[in-house]
Amino acid sequence: MSVGLIALLDDVAAIAKAAAASLDDVVAQAGRAGAKAAGVVIDDTAVTPRYVTGFSPARELPVIAKITLGSLKNKILFLLPAALILSLVLPGAITPLLMLGGLYLCYEGAEKVYELAFPHAAHAHEAELDAGSVDPKAFEDEKVAGAVRTDFILSAEIMAITLGSVPEAGLATQALVLAIVGIAITAGVYGVVALIVKADDVGLWLAQRSPPSQAGALPRMLGRGLVQGMPYLLKVLGAVGTAAMIWVGGGIIVHGAEAFGFGWPSHLLHDAGESAAHAIPAVGGLASWLVQAAGSGLIGIALGLAMIPTVSFAVAPAWRWCSTRIRKIRTA
């Protein structure tokens, strides 16, 4: 073998080692960035199941698949390039855009609270926004669209946190980290959602198919427990999801306001959290988080409730006009 060929192979080996090291570094950075976004991921997992209720069992997984595809499009096709472009060209626009998304989350969460407190008024408000179709396909499309809209806001927060975790990396590394985190989080969130939604079907299968012998007693009991317990779990997740939208939205607004010089709400919540941590040192971290989340939630619910009449008087007429035009185009 010639010396030149040996040198060439050495160069190829060196490039391969450098590429492998670079890939390991990207994966490590993606792991660290994903860990920082874990709070929003948990919120996303809690929020999503409420969009999959009301369907027949046969449509649950197809609906989750549609939402998963929409979530991937949100992250990879829209948010990833938008985050990179904005960070290069107009970094100051990221915070206001996130705050608008936070305001939308506050409105969505507050609307659910309003519905619980004033069901008749909430149904009237919902009717103003509803296109008025009872067609199953239209109902499914509306549910999927609502889930993808909410996912867009939560995904934007995830991608912003991820991008903020690798500020010094090159453009290619940032893109790879964003892509890895986006795909991994989407697969994790909607995989868990699918397991939650189909758990009652698994429980029914265990209860009906387990052998009648003593060996099948435990699977039958587990199956009955899943069937009986899942409706309550979904209700709890619905409540947690609503609360998550409110406190995440409120938190985005609070932190965004701090970037524009209105730091007193953030400082007030931080000081209250520190006081709670000192008051209960055994669970100081949890106490601090609960107090700050509650404060963000109060701000979020106030902003969301204020948005309801705004949407009714300003957004609803425009929404009805757009819906009418879309239906006319579809039927033409």
Coordinates of C-alpha atoms in Angstrom, one line a residue:
M1 CA 0.0 0.0 0.0
S2 CA 1.5 3.3 -1.0
V3 CA 2.4 6.0 1.5
G4 CA 0.0 8.4 -0.1
L5 CA -2.9 6.1 0.3
I6 CA -2.0 5.4 4.0
A7 CA -1.9 9.2 4.6
L8 CA -5.2 9.6 2.9
L9 CA -6.8 6.9 5.0
D10 CA -5.3 8.5 8.1
D11 CA -6.9 11.8 7.1
V12 CA -10.3 10.1 6.5
A13 CA -10.0 8.4 9.9
A14 CA -9.2 11.8 11.6
I15 CA -12.2 13.4 9.8
A16 CA -14.4 10.5 10.9
K17 CA -13.3 10.9 14.5
A18 CA -13.8 14.6 14.4
A19 CA -17.3 14.1 13.0
A20 CA -18.1 11.5 15.6
A21 CA -16.9 13.8 18.4
S22 CA -18.9 16.7 16.9
L23 CA -22.0 14.5 16.8
D24 CA -21.5 13.4 20.4
D25 CA -21.2 17.1 21.3
V26 CA -24.5 17.9 19.5
V27 CA -26.3 15.0 21.2
A28 CA -24.9 16.1 24.6
Q29 CA -26.0 19.7 24.0
A30 CA -29.4 18.5 22.8
G31 CA -29.8 16.5 26.0
R32 CA -28.9 19.5 28.2
A33 CA -31.3 21.7 26.2
G34 CA -34.1 19.2 26.4
A35 CA -33.7 19.0 30.2
K36 CA -34.1 22.7 30.5
A37 CA -37.3 22.5 28.5
A38 CA -38.7 19.7 30.6
G39 CA -41.1 21.9 32.4
V40 CA -42.9 23.0 29.2
V41 CA -42.8 19.3 28.0
I42 CA -44.7 18.2 31.1
D43 CA -47.2 20.9 30.5
D44 CA -47.6 19.9 26.9
T45 CA -48.2 16.3 27.9
A46 CA -50.9 17.4 30.4
V47 CA -52.6 19.7 27.9
T48 CA -52.9 17.4 24.9
P49 CA -55.2 14.6 26.2
R50 CA -58.1 17.0 26.5
Y51 CA -58.1 17.4 22.7
V52 CA -58.5 13.7 22.1
T53 CA -61.6 13.2 24.2
G54 CA -65.0 12.8 22.6
F55 CA -63.9 10.5 19.8
S56 CA -64.7 6.8 19.2
P57 CA -61.9 4.5 20.3
A58 CA -61.1 3.7 16.6
R59 CA -60.4 7.4 15.9
E60 CA -58.2 8.2 19.0
L61 CA -54.9 7.0 17.6
P62 CA -55.5 8.5 14.1
V63 CA -56.3 11.8 15.8
I64 CA -53.1 11.6 17.9
A65 CA -51.1 10.8 14.7
K66 CA -52.5 13.9 13.1
I67 CA -51.6 16.1 16.0
T68 CA -48.1 14.5 16.2
L69 CA -47.6 15.3 12.5
G70 CA -48.8 18.9 13.1
S71 CA -46.5 19.2 16.0
L72 CA -43.5 18.0 13.9
K73 CA -44.4 20.5 11.2
N74 CA -44.6 23.2 13.8
K75 CA -41.2 22.5 15.2
I76 CA -39.2 21.4 12.1
L77 CA -40.8 23.3 9.2
F78 CA -41.8 26.6 10.9
L79 CA -40.3 27.2 14.3
L80 CA -36.7 25.9 13.6
P81 CA -36.0 28.0 10.6
A82 CA -37.9 31.0 12.1
A83 CA -35.9 30.7 15.4
L84 CA -32.6 30.6 13.5
I85 CA -33.5 33.5 11.2
L86 CA -34.8 35.7 14.0
S87 CA -31.8 35.0 16.2
L88 CA -29.6 36.2 13.3
V89 CA -31.6 39.0 11.8
L90 CA -34.1 40.2 14.4
P91 CA -33.4 38.7 17.9
G92 CA -35.4 41.4 19.6
A93 CA -38.6 40.1 18.0
I94 CA -38.5 36.7 19.7
T95 CA -39.6 37.9 23.1
P96 CA -42.7 39.9 21.9
L97 CA -43.8 36.9 19.7
L98 CA -43.5 34.6 22.7
M99 CA -45.5 37.0 24.8
L100 CA -48.3 37.0 22.2
G101 CA -48.2 33.2 22.3
G102 CA -48.3 33.4 26.1
L103 CA -51.4 35.6 25.9
Y104 CA -53.1 33.1 23.7
L105 CA -52.4 30.3 26.3
C106 CA -53.8 32.5 29.0
Y107 CA -57.0 33.1 27.0
E108 CA -57.4 29.3 26.2
G109 CA -56.9 28.4 29.9
A110 CA -59.1 31.2 31.2
E111 CA -61.9 30.2 28.8
K112 CA -62.0 26.7 30.4
V113 CA -62.2 28.3 33.9
Y114 CA -64.9 30.7 32.7
E115 CA -66.8 27.7 31.3
L116 CA -66.7 26.0 34.7
A117 CA -67.8 29.1 36.6
F118 CA -70.4 30.4 34.1
P119 CA -71.4 27.5 31.9
H120 CA -74.3 29.2 30.1
A121 CA -72.3 32.4 29.3
A122 CA -69.3 30.3 28.3
H123 CA -71.5 28.2 25.9
A124 CA -72.8 31.5 24.3
H125 CA -69.2 32.7 23.9
E126 CA -68.2 29.4 22.4
A127 CA -71.1 29.6 20.0
E128 CA -69.8 33.0 18.8
L129 CA -66.5 31.4 17.8
D130 CA -67.9 28.1 16.5
A131 CA -68.5 27.5 12.9
G132 CA -71.6 25.7 13.8
S133 CA -70.9 22.3 12.2
V134 CA -71.8 19.0 13.8
D135 CA -70.2 16.9 11.0
P136 CA -67.9 14.3 12.6
K137 CA -65.0 15.1 10.2
A138 CA -65.4 18.8 10.8
F139 CA -65.4 18.2 14.6
E140 CA -62.3 16.1 14.3
D141 CA -60.6 18.7 12.1
E142 CA -61.4 21.5 14.6
K143 CA -60.1 19.5 17.5
V144 CA -56.9 18.7 15.7
A145 CA -56.5 22.3 14.6
G146 CA -57.0 23.5 18.2
A147 CA -54.4 21.0 19.5
V148 CA -51.9 22.0 16.8
R149 CA -52.4 25.7 17.6
T150 CA -51.8 25.2 21.3
D151 CA -48.8 22.9 20.5
F152 CA -47.4 25.7 18.3
I153 CA -47.2 28.1 21.3
L154 CA -45.7 25.4 23.7
S155 CA -43.3 24.3 20.9
A156 CA -42.2 27.9 20.4
E157 CA -41.4 28.1 24.1
I158 CA -39.5 24.8 23.9
M159 CA -37.5 25.9 20.8
A160 CA -36.7 29.3 22.4
I161 CA -35.4 27.6 25.6
T162 CA -33.4 25.1 23.4
L163 CA -31.9 27.9 21.3
G164 CA -31.1 29.9 24.4
S165 CA -29.2 26.9 25.8
V166 CA -26.7 26.9 22.8
P167 CA -26.1 30.6 22.2
E168 CA -22.4 30.2 21.3
A169 CA -22.8 27.2 19.0
G170 CA -22.5 27.5 15.2
L171 CA -25.6 27.8 13.0
A172 CA -25.4 24.2 11.9
T173 CA -25.0 22.9 15.5
Q174 CA -27.9 25.0 16.6
A175 CA -30.1 23.6 13.8
L176 CA -29.1 20.0 14.7
V177 CA -29.8 20.6 18.4
L178 CA -33.2 22.2 17.7
A179 CA -34.1 19.3 15.3
I180 CA -33.0 16.6 17.8
V181 CA -34.8 18.2 20.7
G182 CA -37.9 18.9 18.6
I183 CA -38.2 15.3 17.3
A184 CA -37.4 13.6 20.6
I185 CA -39.8 15.8 22.6
T186 CA -42.6 15.3 20.0
A187 CA -42.1 11.5 20.1
G188 CA -42.0 11.4 23.9
V189 CA -45.0 13.7 24.5
Y190 CA -47.4 12.1 22.0
G191 CA -46.1 8.6 22.8
V192 CA -47.1 9.2 26.4
V193 CA -50.4 10.7 25.3
A194 CA -51.2 7.7 23.2
L195 CA -50.5 5.4 26.1
I196 CA -52.8 7.5 28.4
V197 CA -55.6 7.6 25.9
K198 CA -55.5 3.9 25.1
A199 CA -54.9 2.7 28.6
D200 CA -58.7 2.0 29.1
D201 CA -58.7 -0.2 26.0
V202 CA -55.7 -2.1 27.4
G203 CA -57.5 -2.5 30.7
L204 CA -60.7 -3.8 29.0
W205 CA -58.5 -6.4 27.1
L206 CA -56.9 -7.5 30.3
A207 CA -60.2 -7.8 32.1
Q208 CA -61.8 -9.8 29.3
R209 CA -59.0 -11.9 28.0
S210 CA -57.2 -12.9 31.2
P211 CA -57.6 -16.6 32.1
P212 CA -60.3 -17.3 34.7
S213 CA -57.8 -19.1 36.9
Q214 CA -56.1 -17.7 40.0
A215 CA -53.1 -16.7 37.8
G216 CA -55.4 -14.3 35.9
A217 CA -56.8 -12.6 39.0
L218 CA -54.1 -9.9 39.1
P219 CA -54.3 -9.0 35.4
R220 CA -58.2 -8.9 35.6
M221 CA -58.0 -6.6 38.7
L222 CA -55.4 -4.4 36.9
G223 CA -57.6 -4.2 33.8
R224 CA -60.7 -3.3 35.8
G225 CA -58.7 -0.7 37.7
L226 CA -57.5 0.9 34.4
V227 CA -61.1 0.9 32.9
Q228 CA -62.6 2.5 36.1
G229 CA -59.7 4.8 36.8
M230 CA -58.9 6.3 33.4
P231 CA -61.9 8.7 33.2
Y232 CA -60.8 10.2 36.6
L233 CA -57.2 10.4 35.4
L234 CA -58.3 12.2 32.2
K235 CA -60.3 14.7 34.3
V236 CA -57.3 15.3 36.5
L237 CA -55.1 15.8 33.4
G238 CA -57.7 18.1 31.9
A239 CA -57.5 20.3 35.1
V240 CA -53.7 20.1 35.2
G241 CA -53.6 21.0 31.5
T242 CA -55.8 24.0 31.9
A243 CA -53.7 25.1 34.9
A244 CA -50.5 24.5 32.9
M245 CA -51.7 26.7 30.0
I246 CA -52.5 29.5 32.5
W247 CA -49.3 29.4 34.5
V248 CA -47.0 28.8 31.4
G249 CA -48.8 31.7 29.6
G250 CA -48.5 33.9 32.7
G251 CA -44.9 33.0 33.1
I252 CA -44.1 33.9 29.5
I253 CA -45.7 37.3 30.0
V254 CA -43.9 37.9 33.3
H255 CA -40.5 37.0 31.9
G256 CA -41.1 38.9 28.7
A257 CA -42.1 42.0 30.6
E258 CA -38.9 41.8 32.5
A259 CA -36.9 42.0 29.3
F260 CA -38.7 45.3 28.5
G261 CA -37.9 46.9 31.8
F262 CA -41.0 45.8 33.8
G263 CA -39.2 43.5 36.1
W264 CA -41.2 44.1 39.3
P265 CA -43.7 41.2 38.8
S266 CA -40.8 38.8 38.2
H267 CA -38.9 40.1 41.2
L268 CA -42.0 40.0 43.4
L269 CA -42.7 36.4 42.4
H270 CA -39.0 35.4 42.9
D271 CA -38.9 37.0 46.4
A272 CA -42.2 35.3 47.4
G273 CA -40.8 32.0 46.2
E274 CA -37.6 32.6 48.3
S275 CA -39.7 33.4 51.3
A276 CA -41.7 30.2 50.9
A277 CA -38.5 28.2 50.5
H278 CA -37.1 29.6 53.8
A279 CA -40.4 29.0 55.6
I280 CA -40.5 25.3 54.6
P281 CA -36.8 24.3 54.2
A282 CA -37.6 20.6 54.0
V283 CA -39.3 21.1 50.6
G284 CA -37.8 24.5 49.8
G285 CA -37.4 24.0 46.0
L286 CA -41.0 22.7 45.6
A287 CA -42.4 25.4 47.8
S288 CA -40.6 28.1 45.8
W289 CA -41.8 26.7 42.5
L290 CA -45.4 26.4 43.7
V291 CA -45.5 30.0 44.9
Q292 CA -44.0 31.3 41.7
A293 CA -46.3 29.1 39.5
A294 CA -49.3 30.2 41.5
G295 CA -48.3 33.9 41.0
S296 CA -47.8 33.4 37.3
G297 CA -51.2 31.6 37.2
L298 CA -52.9 34.5 38.9
I299 CA -51.4 36.9 36.4
G300 CA -52.3 34.5 33.5
I301 CA -56.0 34.1 34.6
A302 CA -56.4 37.9 35.0
L303 CA -55.0 38.4 31.4
G304 CA -57.0 35.5 30.0
L305 CA -60.3 36.7 31.5
A306 CA -59.7 40.2 30.2
M307 CA -59.2 38.7 26.7
I308 CA -62.6 36.9 26.6
P309 CA -64.7 40.1 26.0
T310 CA -62.0 41.3 23.6
V311 CA -62.3 38.1 21.6
S312 CA -66.1 38.2 21.7
F313 CA -66.4 41.8 20.4
A314 CA -63.4 42.0 18.1
V315 CA -62.1 38.6 17.1
A316 CA -65.4 36.6 16.9
P317 CA -66.9 38.7 14.0
A318 CA -63.7 38.4 12.0
W319 CA -63.6 34.6 12.8
R320 CA -67.3 34.2 11.6
W321 CA -66.6 36.1 8.4
C322 CA -63.5 33.9 7.7
S323 CA -65.3 30.7 8.5
T324 CA -68.2 31.7 6.2
R325 CA -65.8 32.5 3.4
I326 CA -63.9 29.2 3.8
R327 CA -67.2 27.2 3.8
K328 CA -68.2 29.0 0.6
I329 CA -64.9 28.2 -1.1
R330 CA -65.1 24.5 0.0
T331 CA -68.7 24.1 -1.4
A332 CA -68.0 26.0 -4.6

